[in-house]
mmCIF file of C-alpha atoms in Angstrom:
data_model
loop_
_atom_site.group_PDB
_atom_site.id
_atom_site.type_symbol
_atom_site.label_atom_id
_atom_site.label_comp_id
_atom_site.label_asym_id
_atom_site.label_seq_id
_atom_site.Cartn_x
_atom_site.Cartn_y
_atom_site.Cartn_z
ATOM 1 C CA MET G 1 -0.014 -0.017 -0.021
ATOM 2 C CA HIS G 2 1.042 3.579 -0.429
ATOM 3 C CA PHE G 3 -0.324 7.061 0.229
ATOM 4 C CA ASP G 4 -2.928 8.101 -2.346
ATOM 5 C CA HIS G 5 -4.594 11.305 -1.096
ATOM 6 C CA VAL G 6 -5.887 13.406 1.739
ATOM 7 C CA GLY G 7 -9.553 14.397 1.577
ATOM 8 C CA ILE G 8 -10.290 17.960 2.648
ATOM 9 C CA ALA G 9 -13.831 19.172 3.381
ATOM 10 C CA THR G 10 -14.507 22.735 2.272
ATOM 11 C CA SER G 11 -17.376 25.010 1.482
ATOM 12 C CA ASP G 12 -15.430 26.478 -1.491
ATOM 13 C CA ALA G 13 -13.617 23.847 -3.551
ATOM 14 C CA ALA G 14 -12.808 26.258 -6.401
ATOM 15 C CA GLY G 15 -11.329 28.874 -4.071
ATOM 16 C CA LEU G 16 -9.283 26.328 -2.139
ATOM 17 C CA ALA G 17 -8.132 24.707 -5.388
ATOM 18 C CA ALA G 18 -6.883 28.064 -6.655
ATOM 19 C CA LEU G 19 -5.032 28.706 -3.379
ATOM 20 C CA PHE G 20 -3.445 25.261 -3.250
ATOM 21 C CA ALA G 21 -2.533 25.423 -6.937
ATOM 22 C CA GLU G 22 -0.601 28.623 -6.243
ATOM 23 C CA LEU G 23 0.907 27.558 -2.889
ATOM 24 C CA PHE G 24 1.937 24.063 -3.832
ATOM 25 C CA ASP G 25 2.218 24.210 -7.637
ATOM 26 C CA ALA G 26 -0.503 21.566 -7.648
ATOM 27 C CA PRO G 27 -2.495 21.554 -10.880
ATOM 28 C CA VAL G 28 -6.049 20.203 -11.055
ATOM 29 C CA ALA G 29 -5.831 16.598 -12.188
ATOM 30 C CA HIS G 30 -9.555 15.756 -12.105
ATOM 31 C CA GLU G 31 -12.884 17.340 -11.292
ATOM 32 C CA GLU G 32 -16.336 15.799 -11.046
ATOM 33 C CA THR G 33 -19.701 16.060 -9.324
ATOM 34 C CA PHE G 34 -20.085 12.867 -7.331
ATOM 35 C CA ASP G 35 -22.466 11.762 -4.591
ATOM 36 C CA GLY G 36 -23.965 15.229 -4.058
ATOM 37 C CA MET G 37 -20.687 17.116 -3.992
ATOM 38 C CA SER G 38 -18.009 18.736 -6.122
ATOM 39 C CA VAL G 39 -14.758 16.787 -5.981
ATOM 40 C CA VAL G 40 -11.477 18.367 -7.145
ATOM 41 C CA PHE G 41 -8.190 16.410 -7.196
ATOM 42 C CA LEU G 42 -5.005 18.479 -7.131
ATOM 43 C CA GLU G 43 -1.899 16.574 -8.236
ATOM 44 C CA LEU G 44 1.226 16.519 -6.133
ATOM 45 C CA GLU G 45 4.300 14.505 -7.008
ATOM 46 C CA ASN G 46 3.435 11.751 -4.514
ATOM 47 C CA GLY G 47 -0.336 11.888 -4.265
ATOM 48 C CA TYR G 48 -3.322 14.214 -4.315
ATOM 49 C CA PHE G 49 -5.327 16.711 -2.346
ATOM 50 C CA GLU G 50 -9.001 15.773 -2.780
ATOM 51 C CA LEU G 51 -11.219 18.783 -2.134
ATOM 52 C CA LEU G 52 -14.815 17.924 -1.167
ATOM 53 C CA GLU G 53 -17.533 20.559 -1.391
ATOM 54 C CA PRO G 54 -21.088 19.357 -0.567
ATOM 55 C CA HIS G 55 -24.120 20.498 -2.538
ATOM 56 C CA GLU G 56 -26.620 18.543 -0.508
ATOM 57 C CA GLU G 57 -27.015 17.047 2.957
ATOM 58 C CA GLY G 58 -24.599 14.172 3.569
ATOM 59 C CA ALA G 59 -21.464 13.170 5.382
ATOM 60 C CA ILE G 60 -19.332 16.099 4.171
ATOM 61 C CA SER G 61 -21.986 18.730 4.965
ATOM 62 C CA LYS G 62 -22.395 17.223 8.425
ATOM 63 C CA PHE G 63 -18.643 17.268 8.917
ATOM 64 C CA LEU G 64 -18.512 20.961 7.909
ATOM 65 C CA ASP G 65 -21.419 21.827 10.232
ATOM 66 C CA LYS G 66 -19.774 20.053 13.155
ATOM 67 C CA ARG G 67 -16.078 20.836 12.618
ATOM 68 C CA GLY G 68 -15.701 23.378 9.853
ATOM 69 C CA GLY G 69 -13.357 22.885 6.923
ATOM 70 C CA GLY G 70 -10.288 20.727 7.176
ATOM 71 C CA ILE G 71 -8.882 17.222 6.790
ATOM 72 C CA HIS G 72 -11.702 14.732 6.455
ATOM 73 C CA HIS G 73 -9.822 11.494 5.652
ATOM 74 C CA VAL G 74 -6.528 9.941 4.577
ATOM 75 C CA ALA G 75 -6.505 7.449 1.709
ATOM 76 C CA VAL G 76 -4.094 4.650 0.911
ATOM 77 C CA GLU G 77 -4.028 2.818 -2.379
ATOM 78 C CA THR G 78 -4.186 -0.950 -2.419
ATOM 79 C CA ASP G 79 -4.104 -3.473 -5.253
ATOM 80 C CA ASP G 80 -6.353 -5.780 -3.176
ATOM 81 C CA ILE G 81 -9.124 -3.816 -1.500
ATOM 82 C CA GLU G 82 -11.022 -6.949 -0.433
ATOM 83 C CA GLY G 83 -7.834 -8.320 1.154
ATOM 84 C CA ALA G 84 -7.211 -5.002 2.891
ATOM 85 C CA LEU G 85 -10.705 -5.127 4.366
ATOM 86 C CA ARG G 86 -10.172 -8.738 5.549
ATOM 87 C CA ALA G 87 -6.849 -7.694 7.150
ATOM 88 C CA ALA G 88 -8.559 -4.778 8.902
ATOM 89 C CA GLU G 89 -11.273 -7.127 10.237
ATOM 90 C CA ALA G 90 -8.644 -9.608 11.414
ATOM 91 C CA ALA G 91 -6.848 -6.761 13.228
ATOM 92 C CA GLY G 92 -10.127 -5.876 15.038
ATOM 93 C CA VAL G 93 -10.636 -2.632 13.131
ATOM 94 C CA ASP G 94 -14.260 -1.574 12.703
ATOM 95 C CA ARG G 95 -15.166 -0.974 9.054
ATOM 96 C CA ILE G 96 -17.689 1.556 7.772
ATOM 97 C CA ASP G 97 -17.815 -0.373 4.494
ATOM 98 C CA GLU G 98 -17.994 -4.175 4.665
ATOM 99 C CA GLU G 99 -17.412 -4.308 0.912
ATOM 100 C CA PRO G 100 -15.837 -1.889 -1.620
ATOM 101 C CA ARG G 101 -18.172 0.674 -3.196
ATOM 102 C CA PRO G 102 -17.882 3.091 -6.109
ATOM 103 C CA GLY G 103 -15.915 6.219 -5.307
ATOM 104 C CA ALA G 104 -14.774 9.369 -7.119
ATOM 105 C CA TRP G 105 -12.798 9.054 -10.351
ATOM 106 C CA GLY G 106 -14.284 5.583 -10.922
ATOM 107 C CA HIS G 107 -12.231 3.985 -8.163
ATOM 108 C CA GLU G 108 -13.388 1.434 -5.627
ATOM 109 C CA VAL G 109 -13.226 2.659 -2.025
ATOM 110 C CA ALA G 110 -13.888 1.394 1.485
ATOM 111 C CA PHE G 111 -13.605 3.303 4.774
ATOM 112 C CA LEU G 112 -12.443 2.231 8.228
ATOM 113 C CA HIS G 113 -14.062 3.702 11.340
ATOM 114 C CA PRO G 114 -11.933 6.378 13.030
ATOM 115 C CA LYS G 115 -12.697 5.010 16.478
ATOM 116 C CA SER G 116 -10.510 2.014 15.509
ATOM 117 C CA THR G 117 -7.785 3.974 13.747
ATOM 118 C CA GLY G 118 -6.619 6.575 16.201
ATOM 119 C CA GLY G 119 -9.337 9.096 15.340
ATOM 120 C CA VAL G 120 -8.420 9.114 11.630
ATOM 121 C CA LEU G 121 -10.955 8.231 8.963
ATOM 122 C CA VAL G 122 -8.974 5.880 6.682
ATOM 123 C CA GLU G 123 -9.988 5.126 3.165
ATOM 124 C CA PHE G 124 -8.736 2.209 1.093
ATOM 125 C CA VAL G 125 -8.815 3.046 -2.637
ATOM 126 C CA SER G 126 -8.224 0.739 -5.606
ATOM 127 C CA HIS G 127 -7.525 2.314 -9.001
#
């Protein structure tokens, strides 16, 4: 496995994308509307910033209401997402997703519960 991206909740994906593009020389690699939100991926040499701006009620809007903008999750890429979920279960980690599901950019994703991972929402992603 290796680092894939950090998901950042924001109420202004376009504005934050412009700022990060200037600060980090991170061009937009991909944009889409997915699952009731705008999703913008900014490319870094070793991964991405994923900016998440909700347009309807859901997990990201609830996160913003409760905590404000900021880091929402950390994603690691795996070639075997089902195996990664089995390994998490064997390690006693609570899973939000029992099976992979469709994610942004056409990838399969699955999340682990932050109460089992040191307070960090961890996403497995398979390209």
